Amino acid sequence: MGHCHPSLTKAAAEQMDLLNTNTRFLHDNIVLYADRLAHTLPQKLCVFYFVNSGSEANDLALRLAQQYTQNEDVVVLDHAYHGHLKSLIDISPYKFRKLTGQKEWVHVAPLPDTYRGIYRENHPNPGQAYADTVKDLIEEVHRKGRKISAFFAESLPSVGGQIILPHGYSAKVAEYVHSAGGVFVADEVQTGFGRLGSHFWGFQQQGPDFCPDIVTMGKPMGNGHPLSCVVTTAEIAGAFTANGVEYFNTFGGNPVSCAIGLAVLDVIEKEDLRGNAKRVGAYLKDLLTQLQTRHHMIGDVRGLGLFVGLELVTDRETRTPATETAAFLVKRLKEDKIVVSTDGPWENVLKFKPPMCFSMEDVDLVVQCIDRLLTDMEASHS
């Protein structure tokens, strides 16, 4: 909701003035906040663990899944990133391929990218086809005498290149994972809290019949304040508690963090930030699509709400990544005081995930600058 929103600074200051303490001490805010969050989620997701960062949330989700299933192995998507803790580096191909390599308990499924993946936009049912790659992977794991604890994925892969999962994919994957005794973990650190506009959570984009077993939340929760959460079912939480090892987080869910979290939810509602994300995001996508008709190096425009990717290529037929062009654009846009960065396996996708108060005027400015820079580049190469 932008920097230093007055409602958030007021809520934080008032609560700090009254009381802040660690979570050994009871305070109403944590219960009030959990109740507000519960109203945005499917009913079965009803147990909340508050922590301090997306990495902490994903680490705890991994522990929950492994404790509940009594299995270790995890299926992740190629190019995924889930956090900076050692446990999460191990399940993040984006990181472990540059470091110690893939652990034997980690299994990598193809990224469901319908622009440059193995099943593309002309496939009759890419959701089913990509889900079947997970099914095949699980069968391969079983042949090795191992068992799955979880399928762990962002609801819309971000580092992978602002990927919109094909419809039906998640529900089918969940069916295969449940059949194998595992659970489905949805990482909502990038996509939660209404960024897609059409839905409050990214996983809801897959349809009303799909619900993950565990959902992790992160940076949007506190608008920059360190606040995050894991939500799961009573059954999974019960198995986690039954091990006799108490889970405690010193500051996860402290009174100030929860006061800020409640204020964030108030602002999203009062200022219709979901509606704004939907309207402004559609406008951004529309203008970028118009640019695509004028600039041959724009290979694909994709996204939902204020989660948009602009994929740059040197050739539209071969879809060769234009990595250098993307890096140049980022550098030049920064000189115009527009801060964007790149994602995707080849760092050729400009990612747009602005504050949800982003306006039509902001879109006009950004797109005009990109248009001018691409025009200048094309003129210099002609």
CSV table of C-alpha atoms in Angstrom, one decimal, residues 88-343:
chain,number,residue,atom,x,y,z
A,88,LEU,CA,14.9,-23.7,1.7
A,89,ILE,CA,18.0,-23.4,-0.4
A,90,ASP,CA,17.8,-27.2,-0.6
A,91,ILE,CA,14.3,-27.0,-2.2
A,92,SER,CA,15.1,-24.0,-4.4
A,93,PRO,CA,16.6,-25.0,-7.8
A,94,TYR,CA,17.2,-21.4,-8.5
A,95,LYS,CA,19.8,-21.4,-5.7
A,96,PHE,CA,21.0,-25.0,-5.2
A,97,ARG,CA,22.1,-25.4,-8.8
A,98,LYS,CA,24.7,-22.6,-8.2
A,99,LEU,CA,25.7,-24.1,-4.8
A,100,THR,CA,25.9,-27.7,-3.5
A,101,GLY,CA,23.5,-29.2,-6.0
A,102,GLN,CA,20.4,-31.3,-5.7
A,103,LYS,CA,19.7,-33.4,-2.6
A,104,GLU,CA,18.5,-36.9,-3.0
A,105,TRP,CA,15.2,-36.1,-1.3
A,106,VAL,CA,14.4,-33.2,-3.6
A,107,HIS,CA,12.7,-33.8,-6.9
A,108,VAL,CA,12.3,-31.2,-9.6
A,109,ALA,CA,9.2,-31.0,-11.8
A,110,PRO,CA,9.1,-29.0,-15.1
A,111,LEU,CA,8.0,-25.4,-14.7
A,112,PRO,CA,4.4,-25.1,-16.2
A,113,ASP,CA,5.5,-22.3,-18.6
A,114,THR,CA,3.1,-22.3,-21.6
A,115,TYR,CA,5.3,-19.7,-23.4
A,116,ARG,CA,8.7,-21.6,-23.5
A,117,GLY,CA,8.1,-24.8,-21.6
A,118,ILE,CA,7.6,-28.4,-22.9
A,119,TYR,CA,3.9,-27.8,-23.4
A,120,ARG,CA,3.0,-24.5,-24.9
A,121,GLU,CA,0.0,-22.3,-25.7
A,122,ASN,CA,-1.1,-24.5,-28.6
A,123,HIS,CA,-1.4,-27.6,-26.4
A,124,PRO,CA,-5.1,-28.7,-25.9
A,125,ASN,CA,-4.8,-29.2,-22.2
A,126,PRO,CA,-1.5,-27.9,-20.7
A,127,GLY,CA,-2.7,-28.1,-17.2
A,128,GLN,CA,-3.3,-31.8,-17.4
A,129,ALA,CA,0.0,-32.4,-19.4
A,130,TYR,CA,2.1,-30.5,-16.8
A,131,ALA,CA,0.3,-32.2,-13.9
A,132,ASP,CA,1.1,-35.6,-15.5
A,133,THR,CA,4.9,-34.7,-15.3
A,134,VAL,CA,4.5,-34.5,-11.5
A,135,LYS,CA,2.6,-37.8,-11.5
A,136,ASP,CA,5.5,-39.4,-13.5
A,137,LEU,CA,8.0,-37.9,-11.1
A,138,ILE,CA,6.2,-39.3,-8.0
A,139,GLU,CA,6.1,-42.7,-9.7
A,140,GLU,CA,9.9,-42.4,-10.2
A,141,VAL,CA,10.4,-41.5,-6.6
A,142,HIS,CA,8.4,-44.6,-5.5
A,143,ARG,CA,10.5,-46.8,-7.7
A,144,LYS,CA,13.5,-45.6,-5.7
A,145,GLY,CA,11.8,-46.8,-2.6
A,146,ARG,CA,11.2,-43.3,-1.3
A,147,LYS,CA,8.0,-41.5,-0.3
A,148,ILE,CA,6.7,-37.9,-0.9
A,149,SER,CA,6.0,-35.5,2.0
A,150,ALA,CA,5.0,-32.5,-0.1
A,151,PHE,CA,4.6,-30.7,-3.4
A,152,PHE,CA,5.9,-27.2,-2.7
A,153,ALA,CA,5.2,-24.4,-5.1
A,154,GLU,CA,4.4,-20.7,-5.5
A,155,SER,CA,0.8,-20.2,-6.5
A,156,LEU,CA,2.2,-18.2,-9.4
A,157,PRO,CA,5.9,-18.8,-9.9
A,158,SER,CA,7.7,-15.5,-9.7
A,159,VAL,CA,11.5,-16.1,-9.9
A,160,GLY,CA,10.6,-18.6,-12.7
A,161,GLY,CA,9.4,-15.7,-14.8
A,162,GLN,CA,6.0,-14.4,-13.7
A,163,ILE,CA,4.3,-17.7,-14.7
A,164,ILE,CA,0.5,-18.1,-14.7
A,165,LEU,CA,-0.2,-21.7,-14.0
A,166,PRO,CA,-2.4,-23.3,-16.6
A,167,HIS,CA,-6.0,-23.9,-15.4
A,168,GLY,CA,-6.6,-27.3,-13.7
A,169,TYR,CA,-2.9,-27.8,-13.0
A,170,SER,CA,-2.9,-27.4,-9.2
A,171,ALA,CA,-6.1,-29.5,-8.6
A,172,LYS,CA,-4.7,-32.3,-10.6
A,173,VAL,CA,-1.3,-32.2,-8.9
A,174,ALA,CA,-3.0,-32.1,-5.5
A,175,GLU,CA,-4.9,-35.3,-6.5
A,176,TYR,CA,-1.7,-37.1,-7.4
A,177,VAL,CA,0.2,-35.8,-4.4
A,178,HIS,CA,-2.6,-36.8,-2.0
A,179,SER,CA,-2.7,-40.3,-3.6
A,180,ALA,CA,1.0,-40.6,-2.8
A,181,GLY,CA,0.4,-39.6,0.8
A,182,GLY,CA,1.8,-36.1,0.5
A,183,VAL,CA,0.4,-32.6,1.1
A,184,PHE,CA,0.2,-29.5,-1.2
A,185,VAL,CA,2.0,-26.4,0.0
A,186,ALA,CA,1.1,-23.1,-1.6
A,187,ASP,CA,3.7,-20.4,-1.2
A,188,GLU,CA,1.8,-17.1,-1.3
A,189,VAL,CA,4.7,-14.8,-0.3
A,190,GLN,CA,4.6,-13.0,-3.6
A,191,THR,CA,0.9,-13.4,-4.7
A,192,GLY,CA,-1.2,-13.1,-1.5
A,193,PHE,CA,-3.3,-10.3,-0.2
A,194,GLY,CA,-5.1,-9.4,-3.3
A,195,ARG,CA,-2.3,-8.7,-5.7
A,196,LEU,CA,-4.0,-10.6,-8.5
A,197,GLY,CA,-7.1,-8.4,-8.1
A,198,SER,CA,-9.6,-11.1,-9.0
A,199,HIS,CA,-8.8,-13.1,-5.9
A,200,PHE,CA,-7.4,-12.5,-2.4
A,201,TRP,CA,-5.0,-15.5,-2.8
A,202,GLY,CA,-3.1,-16.7,-5.8
A,203,PHE,CA,-4.2,-20.3,-5.4
A,204,GLN,CA,-7.9,-19.3,-5.8
A,205,GLN,CA,-7.1,-18.5,-9.5
A,206,GLN,CA,-7.1,-22.3,-10.0
A,207,GLY,CA,-10.8,-22.5,-9.2
A,208,PRO,CA,-13.2,-22.9,-6.2
A,209,ASP,CA,-12.6,-26.7,-5.9
A,210,PHE,CA,-8.9,-26.4,-5.2
A,211,CYS,CA,-7.6,-25.8,-1.7
A,212,PRO,CA,-4.0,-26.4,-0.6
A,213,ASP,CA,-3.2,-28.2,2.7
A,214,ILE,CA,-0.7,-25.5,3.8
A,215,VAL,CA,-0.4,-21.9,2.8
A,216,THR,CA,2.6,-19.7,3.6
A,217,MET,CA,2.4,-15.8,3.6
A,218,GLY,CA,5.2,-13.3,3.8
A,219,LYS,CA,6.2,-9.7,2.9
A,220,PRO,CA,2.8,-8.2,1.9
A,221,MET,CA,1.4,-8.9,5.4
A,222,GLY,CA,3.0,-6.0,7.2
A,223,ASN,CA,3.7,-3.7,4.3
A,224,GLY,CA,7.4,-3.8,5.1
A,225,HIS,CA,7.1,-4.7,8.7
A,226,PRO,CA,8.5,-8.2,9.4
A,227,LEU,CA,5.4,-10.3,9.7
A,228,SER,CA,4.5,-13.7,8.1
A,229,CYS,CA,2.4,-16.7,8.7
A,230,VAL,CA,1.7,-20.4,8.0
A,231,VAL,CA,-1.9,-21.6,7.9
A,232,THR,CA,-2.9,-25.2,7.8
A,233,THR,CA,-5.6,-27.7,8.7
A,234,ALA,CA,-6.4,-28.9,12.2
A,235,GLU,CA,-5.3,-32.4,11.2
A,236,ILE,CA,-1.8,-31.4,10.1
A,237,ALA,CA,-1.4,-29.1,13.1
A,238,GLY,CA,-2.5,-31.9,15.4
A,239,ALA,CA,0.2,-34.2,14.0
A,240,PHE,CA,2.8,-31.5,14.4
A,241,THR,CA,1.8,-30.9,18.1
A,242,ALA,CA,1.6,-34.6,18.8
A,243,ASN,CA,5.4,-35.0,18.5
A,244,GLY,CA,5.8,-33.5,22.0
A,245,VAL,CA,8.2,-30.8,20.8
A,246,GLU,CA,6.6,-27.4,21.4
A,247,TYR,CA,6.7,-24.8,18.6
A,248,PHE,CA,7.5,-21.3,19.8
A,249,ASN,CA,8.3,-18.1,18.0
A,250,THR,CA,9.5,-15.3,20.2
A,251,PHE,CA,8.2,-12.4,18.2
A,252,GLY,CA,5.9,-14.1,15.6
A,253,GLY,CA,2.5,-12.6,16.2
A,254,ASN,CA,3.6,-9.9,18.7
A,255,PRO,CA,1.1,-7.2,19.5
A,256,VAL,CA,2.7,-4.5,17.3
A,257,SER,CA,3.0,-6.9,14.3
A,258,CYS,CA,-0.6,-8.0,14.5
A,259,ALA,CA,-1.8,-4.4,14.9
A,260,ILE,CA,0.0,-3.5,11.7
A,261,GLY,CA,-1.4,-6.7,10.0
A,262,LEU,CA,-4.9,-5.7,11.0
A,263,ALA,CA,-4.3,-2.2,9.6
A,264,VAL,CA,-3.1,-3.6,6.3
A,265,LEU,CA,-6.3,-5.6,6.0
A,266,ASP,CA,-8.3,-2.5,6.8
A,267,VAL,CA,-6.5,-0.4,4.1
A,268,ILE,CA,-6.9,-3.2,1.5
A,269,GLU,CA,-10.7,-3.1,2.1
A,270,LYS,CA,-11.2,0.6,2.6
A,271,GLU,CA,-9.2,1.7,-0.4
A,272,ASP,CA,-10.3,-1.2,-2.6
A,273,LEU,CA,-6.8,-2.2,-3.4
A,274,ARG,CA,-7.9,-5.5,-4.9
A,275,GLY,CA,-10.2,-3.6,-7.3
A,276,ASN,CA,-7.3,-1.2,-8.0
A,277,ALA,CA,-5.0,-4.1,-8.7
A,278,LYS,CA,-7.5,-5.6,-11.1
A,279,ARG,CA,-8.2,-2.3,-13.0
A,280,VAL,CA,-4.7,-0.9,-13.1
A,281,GLY,CA,-3.2,-4.4,-13.8
A,282,ALA,CA,-5.5,-4.9,-16.8
A,283,TYR,CA,-4.5,-1.4,-18.1
A,284,LEU,CA,-0.8,-2.2,-17.7
A,285,LYS,CA,-1.2,-5.5,-19.5
A,286,ASP,CA,-3.2,-3.9,-22.2
A,287,LEU,CA,-0.6,-1.2,-22.9
A,288,LEU,CA,2.3,-3.6,-22.8
A,289,THR,CA,0.4,-5.8,-25.3
A,290,GLN,CA,0.0,-2.8,-27.6
A,291,LEU,CA,3.8,-2.3,-27.3
A,292,GLN,CA,4.2,-5.9,-28.4
A,293,THR,CA,2.7,-5.0,-31.8
A,294,ARG,CA,5.3,-2.3,-32.3
A,295,HIS,CA,8.4,-3.9,-30.8
A,296,HIS,CA,9.5,-7.3,-32.2
A,297,MET,CA,11.7,-8.0,-29.2
A,298,ILE,CA,8.6,-8.3,-26.9
A,299,GLY,CA,7.9,-12.0,-27.1
A,300,ASP,CA,5.2,-12.4,-24.4
A,301,VAL,CA,3.1,-10.3,-22.1
A,302,ARG,CA,1.4,-12.2,-19.2
A,303,GLY,CA,0.0,-11.7,-15.8
A,304,LEU,CA,-2.9,-11.2,-13.5
A,305,GLY,CA,-3.6,-8.0,-11.6
A,306,LEU,CA,-0.4,-6.3,-10.5
A,307,PHE,CA,1.7,-9.4,-11.2
A,308,VAL,CA,2.8,-9.0,-14.8
A,309,GLY,CA,5.8,-10.2,-16.8
A,310,LEU,CA,7.2,-8.8,-20.1
A,311,GLU,CA,9.4,-11.4,-21.8
A,312,LEU,CA,12.0,-10.1,-24.1
A,313,VAL,CA,13.4,-12.2,-27.0
A,314,THR,CA,15.9,-11.7,-29.8
A,315,ASP,CA,13.7,-13.7,-32.2
A,316,ARG,CA,10.0,-14.4,-31.8
A,317,GLU,CA,10.1,-17.6,-33.8
A,318,THR,CA,12.9,-19.3,-31.8
A,319,ARG,CA,12.0,-17.4,-28.6
A,320,THR,CA,15.7,-16.8,-27.9
A,321,PRO,CA,16.0,-15.0,-24.5
A,322,ALA,CA,17.1,-11.3,-24.8
A,323,THR,CA,19.0,-11.3,-21.5
A,324,GLU,CA,21.3,-8.3,-22.4
A,325,THR,CA,18.4,-6.2,-23.6
A,326,ALA,CA,16.5,-6.9,-20.4
A,327,ALA,CA,19.5,-5.9,-18.3
A,328,PHE,CA,20.0,-2.7,-20.4
A,329,LEU,CA,16.3,-1.7,-19.9
A,330,VAL,CA,16.5,-2.2,-16.2
A,331,LYS,CA,19.6,0.0,-16.0
A,332,ARG,CA,18.1,2.8,-18.2
A,333,LEU,CA,14.7,2.7,-16.4
A,334,LYS,CA,16.5,3.2,-13.1
A,335,GLU,CA,18.1,6.4,-14.6
A,336,ASP,CA,14.5,7.6,-15.1
A,337,LYS,CA,13.7,6.7,-11.5
A,338,ILE,CA,11.7,3.7,-12.4
A,339,VAL,CA,12.8,0.6,-10.5
A,340,VAL,CA,12.1,-2.8,-12.0
A,341,SER,CA,14.1,-6.0,-12.1
A,342,THR,CA,14.3,-9.2,-14.1
A,343,ASP,CA,13.2,-12.8,-13.5
